[in-house]
Amino acid sequence: MAFAGVSHALAAPPVFVLNSLDANVSVIDPMTWTELKRIPTGKEPHHLYLTPDEKSLIIANALSDSLLFVDPKTAAVQRTVTGILDPYQLRFSPDMKWFVTVANRLNHVDIYHWDGSNLKLAKRLPTSKTPSHVWIDSSSRTAYVSVQDSNELAAIDLASQTLKWRHPTGTMPADVFGTPDDKFLLVGLTGGQGVEIYDVSGATPKLVKLLKTGEGAHAFRGAGDQRHVFVSNRVANTISKIDYKSMSVVESYPAPSGPDCMDVSPDGRFIYVASRWAKKLTVIDTHAKAVVRQVNVGKSPHGVWTLNHAARQ
């Protein structure tokens, strides 16, 4: 392993894996599947997100109250933004006007104006206990936030920065995924055995189905085909492929050692998933339904991202 730096031009954008308990990020060459270096971050980097212009990958450091900007093609560090309180999870609105962070430890949601390069806090909204993940609809009007230790889902109007509604969920809701038509919202129940599906097209949400996927349903990633989404089942050690038109599980794949966040190859064939309890990035071939590779990374790997991915949904 070469930790001094990237010594050659990469043939493809690297895969980034956040090592939450090591306070760094592993940079992996997807051609050779070798770890090229580890970049120091702040304390407890958990999630990461690409800027709308695709020029910066933003790594959120929850315990350091900071955001680290990294070039997604070269892994060069660009800048650090401080004073962002407890940025556990983060997301841009599709219209590129809003940037939302979820403070898992401090129990609030921050809504920022984004001008293309700088952040300005518009509103800090208190939540109940342990807000976890956020999804923003395609119209950039509503942010949906799961509140893990209060077992609820909240909807926030972005234009007015006000709470629209709160609704009870199953045990320990985590990641949230909205269908492209904005009609349905999928919520992973880390304390349960599946995914709750809500119709959010009306004034208040309506639970339409509890879809069994596996124990510890946690993180979503779209397959890129406008029809399917993957969910990692962290306790069951599997990943389920959900058809969100029929709202059914159509395939399942082995995913060892606490599968968490994922990214997906452009053709949808390979899943890159953090094996949280094994200090590894695991590569799964969805055609073979098998693990085909593992790469050693740091402690408690969490967020996974690469610029060369399947279309986001």
Coordinates of C-alpha atoms in Angstrom, one line a residue:
M1 CA 0.0 0.0 0.0
A2 CA 1.2 3.5 -0.8
F3 CA 0.0 6.0 1.7
A4 CA 2.4 8.9 0.7
G5 CA 0.1 10.0 -2.2
V6 CA -1.2 9.0 -5.6
S7 CA 1.9 8.5 -7.7
H8 CA 0.2 8.1 -11.1
A9 CA -2.8 9.4 -13.0
L10 CA -5.8 7.2 -12.3
A11 CA -7.5 5.6 -15.3
A12 CA -10.9 5.9 -13.4
P13 CA -12.1 8.1 -10.6
P14 CA -11.2 6.6 -7.2
V15 CA -13.6 5.0 -4.7
F16 CA -13.7 6.8 -1.4
V17 CA -14.4 5.0 1.8
L18 CA -14.9 6.9 5.1
N19 CA -13.2 5.3 8.1
S20 CA -15.4 6.7 10.8
L21 CA -13.3 5.6 13.8
D22 CA -9.9 6.4 12.2
A23 CA -10.8 10.0 11.2
N24 CA -9.7 9.5 7.6
V25 CA -10.8 8.4 4.2
S26 CA -9.4 5.5 2.1
V27 CA -8.7 6.3 -1.5
I28 CA -9.0 3.2 -3.7
D29 CA -7.9 2.6 -7.3
P30 CA -10.9 0.8 -8.9
M31 CA -8.6 -0.7 -11.6
T32 CA -6.2 -2.4 -9.3
W33 CA -8.3 -2.4 -6.2
T34 CA -5.4 -1.2 -4.1
E35 CA -5.6 1.5 -1.4
L36 CA -3.6 4.4 -2.6
K37 CA -3.6 6.6 0.4
R38 CA -5.6 7.7 3.5
I39 CA -6.6 11.4 3.8
P40 CA -7.0 12.8 7.3
T41 CA -10.4 14.2 7.9
G42 CA -12.0 15.5 11.1
K43 CA -13.4 13.2 13.8
E44 CA -16.1 10.7 12.8
P45 CA -16.6 11.2 9.1
H46 CA -19.8 9.3 8.4
H47 CA -21.3 10.5 5.1
L48 CA -20.2 12.4 2.0
Y49 CA -21.9 14.1 -1.0
L50 CA -20.9 15.5 -4.3
T51 CA -21.3 19.2 -5.1
P52 CA -23.8 19.9 -8.0
D53 CA -21.0 20.9 -10.3
E54 CA -19.2 17.6 -9.6
K55 CA -16.0 19.4 -8.7
S56 CA -15.9 18.6 -5.0
L57 CA -16.7 15.7 -2.8
I58 CA -17.9 17.0 0.6
I59 CA -17.0 14.8 3.6
A60 CA -19.0 15.6 6.7
N61 CA -17.0 15.3 10.0
A62 CA -19.6 15.0 12.7
L63 CA -17.5 15.4 15.8
S64 CA -15.2 18.0 14.3
D65 CA -18.1 20.3 13.2
S66 CA -16.5 20.6 9.7
L67 CA -16.8 19.8 6.0
L68 CA -13.7 18.6 4.0
F69 CA -13.8 19.3 0.3
V70 CA -11.9 16.8 -1.9
D71 CA -11.4 16.6 -5.7
P72 CA -13.4 13.5 -6.7
K73 CA -11.1 12.7 -9.6
T74 CA -7.6 13.2 -8.0
A75 CA -8.4 12.9 -4.3
A76 CA -6.6 16.2 -3.7
V77 CA -7.7 18.1 -0.6
Q78 CA -9.3 21.4 -1.6
R79 CA -10.4 23.1 1.6
T80 CA -12.1 22.7 5.0
V81 CA -15.2 24.6 6.1
T82 CA -15.6 24.9 9.9
G83 CA -18.5 25.9 12.1
I84 CA -20.9 23.3 10.7
L85 CA -22.4 21.8 13.8
D86 CA -22.5 18.0 13.9
P87 CA -22.9 17.3 10.2
Y88 CA -23.8 13.6 10.4
Q89 CA -25.7 13.3 7.1
L90 CA -26.0 15.7 4.2
R91 CA -27.7 16.4 0.9
F92 CA -28.1 19.0 -1.8
S93 CA -31.5 19.9 -3.3
P94 CA -31.8 19.0 -7.0
D95 CA -32.2 22.7 -7.9
M96 CA -28.8 23.3 -6.2
K97 CA -30.1 26.1 -3.9
W98 CA -30.3 24.2 -0.6
F99 CA -27.8 22.2 1.4
V100 CA -29.2 20.3 4.3
T101 CA -27.2 18.7 7.2
V102 CA -28.6 16.4 9.9
A103 CA -27.1 16.7 13.4
N104 CA -27.4 13.1 14.8
R105 CA -25.8 14.0 18.1
L106 CA -27.2 17.5 18.7
N107 CA -30.8 16.9 17.5
H108 CA -31.3 19.5 14.8
V109 CA -31.5 20.0 11.1
D110 CA -29.6 22.8 9.4
I111 CA -30.8 24.3 6.2
Y112 CA -28.2 26.3 4.2
H113 CA -28.3 28.5 1.2
W114 CA -25.8 27.4 -1.4
D115 CA -24.5 29.9 -4.0
G116 CA -22.3 27.4 -5.9
S117 CA -19.3 27.6 -3.6
N118 CA -20.4 29.0 -0.1
L119 CA -22.8 28.1 2.6
K120 CA -25.0 30.5 4.6
L121 CA -27.2 29.2 7.3
A122 CA -30.9 29.9 6.7
K123 CA -32.5 28.1 9.6
R124 CA -31.7 25.6 12.3
L125 CA -34.7 23.4 13.2
P126 CA -34.8 21.4 16.4
T127 CA -35.9 17.8 16.1
S128 CA -36.7 15.0 18.5
K129 CA -34.0 12.5 19.4
T130 CA -31.3 11.4 16.9
P131 CA -32.2 12.7 13.4
S132 CA -30.5 10.3 11.0
H133 CA -30.9 10.7 7.3
V134 CA -32.4 13.1 4.8
W135 CA -34.0 12.9 1.4
I136 CA -35.1 15.9 -0.8
D137 CA -37.8 15.5 -3.4
S138 CA -37.2 16.2 -7.1
S139 CA -39.0 19.6 -6.9
S140 CA -36.6 20.8 -4.2
R141 CA -39.6 21.7 -2.0
T142 CA -39.6 19.1 0.7
A143 CA -36.8 17.5 2.9
Y144 CA -37.8 14.3 4.6
V145 CA -35.8 13.4 7.7
S146 CA -35.8 10.2 9.7
V147 CA -35.5 10.5 13.5
Q148 CA -33.9 7.3 14.7
D149 CA -34.4 7.2 18.4
S150 CA -37.8 8.8 18.4
N151 CA -39.2 6.4 15.7
E152 CA -40.6 9.1 13.4
L153 CA -40.4 10.7 10.0
A154 CA -40.5 14.5 9.6
A155 CA -41.1 16.6 6.5
I156 CA -39.7 20.1 6.2
D157 CA -40.8 22.8 3.7
L158 CA -37.5 24.2 2.4
A159 CA -38.8 27.5 1.1
S160 CA -40.1 28.6 4.5
Q161 CA -37.8 26.3 6.6
T162 CA -40.8 25.1 8.6
L163 CA -42.0 21.7 9.7
K164 CA -44.8 20.4 7.6
W165 CA -45.6 17.2 9.6
R166 CA -44.2 14.5 11.9
H167 CA -45.3 10.9 11.6
P168 CA -44.5 7.8 13.7
T169 CA -42.5 5.0 12.1
G170 CA -41.3 1.5 13.0
T171 CA -38.1 0.9 15.1
M172 CA -35.0 3.0 14.4
P173 CA -35.7 4.5 11.0
A174 CA -32.5 5.2 9.1
D175 CA -32.0 6.0 5.4
V176 CA -34.8 7.4 3.3
F177 CA -35.3 7.0 -0.5
G178 CA -37.9 8.7 -2.7
T179 CA -39.2 7.3 -5.9
P180 CA -38.6 9.5 -9.0
D181 CA -42.2 10.5 -9.2
D182 CA -42.1 11.8 -5.6
K183 CA -45.1 9.7 -4.7
F184 CA -43.5 7.1 -2.5
L185 CA -40.9 7.3 0.3
L186 CA -39.0 4.2 1.5
V187 CA -37.7 4.2 5.0
G188 CA -35.2 1.6 6.2
L189 CA -35.9 0.2 9.7
T190 CA -32.5 -0.6 11.3
G191 CA -34.4 -1.9 14.4
G192 CA -36.7 -4.0 12.3
Q193 CA -36.7 -6.4 9.4
G194 CA -37.6 -4.4 6.4
V195 CA -38.6 -1.2 4.7
E196 CA -41.7 0.9 5.3
I197 CA -43.3 2.4 2.2
Y198 CA -45.2 5.6 2.5
D199 CA -47.4 7.5 0.1
V200 CA -46.4 11.1 0.5
S201 CA -48.4 12.6 -2.3
G202 CA -51.1 13.9 0.0
A203 CA -51.1 16.4 2.9
T204 CA -50.1 13.7 5.3
P205 CA -48.1 10.5 4.8
K206 CA -49.9 7.1 4.5
L207 CA -48.2 3.8 5.3
V208 CA -49.0 1.5 2.4
K209 CA -46.7 -1.4 3.0
L210 CA -44.0 -3.0 5.2
L211 CA -41.7 -4.8 2.9
K212 CA -39.6 -7.5 4.5
T213 CA -36.0 -7.3 3.3
G214 CA -33.8 -8.5 6.2
E215 CA -33.0 -7.6 9.7
G216 CA -31.4 -4.2 10.2
A217 CA -32.5 -2.6 6.9
H218 CA -30.4 0.5 6.8
A219 CA -29.0 2.3 3.6
F220 CA -30.3 2.8 0.1
R221 CA -28.7 3.3 -3.3
G222 CA -30.5 3.6 -6.6
A223 CA -29.6 1.0 -9.2
G224 CA -29.7 3.7 -11.9
D225 CA -32.5 2.3 -14.0
Q226 CA -35.4 4.3 -12.7
R227 CA -37.0 1.1 -11.3
H228 CA -34.8 -0.5 -8.7
V229 CA -33.1 0.5 -5.4
F230 CA -30.7 -1.5 -3.3
V231 CA -31.0 -1.6 0.5
S232 CA -28.3 -3.0 2.9
N233 CA -29.6 -5.2 5.7
R234 CA -26.9 -4.6 8.3
V235 CA -27.8 -7.3 10.7
A236 CA -28.9 -9.9 8.2
N237 CA -25.6 -9.4 6.2
T238 CA -27.5 -9.1 2.9
I239 CA -28.4 -6.5 0.3
S240 CA -31.9 -6.6 -1.2
K241 CA -32.9 -5.3 -4.6
I242 CA -36.3 -3.6 -4.5
D243 CA -38.6 -3.0 -7.5
Y244 CA -40.2 0.2 -6.5
K245 CA -42.9 -0.1 -9.1
S246 CA -44.2 -3.4 -7.8
M247 CA -42.9 -2.6 -4.3
S248 CA -41.4 -6.1 -4.0
V249 CA -37.9 -7.7 -3.4
V250 CA -36.7 -9.2 -6.6
E251 CA -33.2 -10.3 -5.7
S252 CA -30.9 -10.7 -2.7
Y253 CA -27.1 -10.8 -2.4
P254 CA -24.7 -11.8 0.4
A255 CA -23.0 -8.9 2.0
P256 CA -20.7 -9.8 5.0
S257 CA -19.9 -8.1 8.2
G258 CA -22.5 -5.4 8.6
P259 CA -23.1 -3.9 5.2
D260 CA -23.8 -0.2 5.4
C261 CA -23.4 2.6 2.8
M262 CA -23.0 1.6 -0.9
D263 CA -22.2 2.9 -4.4
V264 CA -23.0 1.2 -7.6
S265 CA -21.0 0.8 -10.9
P266 CA -22.4 2.6 -13.9
D267 CA -23.9 -0.5 -15.5
G268 CA -25.5 -1.5 -12.2
R269 CA -23.7 -4.8 -12.0
F270 CA -21.3 -4.2 -9.1
I271 CA -22.1 -2.9 -5.6
Y272 CA -19.4 -1.4 -3.5
V273 CA -20.4 -1.6 0.1
A274 CA -18.7 -0.8 3.4
S275 CA -18.5 -3.9 5.6
R276 CA -18.7 -2.0 8.9
W277 CA -17.5 -4.6 11.3
A278 CA -14.7 -6.1 9.2
K279 CA -12.7 -2.9 8.1
K280 CA -13.2 -3.8 4.4
L281 CA -14.8 -2.5 1.2
T282 CA -16.7 -5.4 -0.3
V283 CA -17.4 -5.7 -4.0
I284 CA -20.5 -7.7 -5.0
D285 CA -21.3 -9.0 -8.5
T286 CA -25.1 -8.8 -8.8
H287 CA -25.0 -11.2 -11.8
A288 CA -23.2 -13.9 -9.9
K289 CA -24.8 -12.9 -6.6
A290 CA -21.5 -13.3 -4.9
V291 CA -18.7 -11.3 -3.2
V292 CA -15.9 -11.0 -5.8
R293 CA -13.4 -8.8 -3.9
Q294 CA -12.6 -7.2 -0.6
V295 CA -10.2 -4.3 0.1
N296 CA -8.8 -3.6 3.5
V297 CA -9.7 -0.1 4.8
G298 CA -9.8 1.5 8.2
K299 CA -12.0 1.2 11.4
S300 CA -15.7 1.2 11.0
P301 CA -16.0 2.1 7.3
H302 CA -19.2 3.9 6.6
G303 CA -19.7 6.3 3.6
V304 CA -18.8 5.0 0.1
W305 CA -18.6 7.2 -3.0
T306 CA -17.2 7.3 -6.5
L307 CA -17.7 9.7 -9.4
N308 CA -18.0 6.8 -11.8
H309 CA -21.4 5.5 -10.6
A310 CA -24.8 4.5 -11.7
A311 CA -27.3 7.4 -12.3
R312 CA -28.6 8.8 -9.1
Q313 CA -32.4 8.6 -8.5

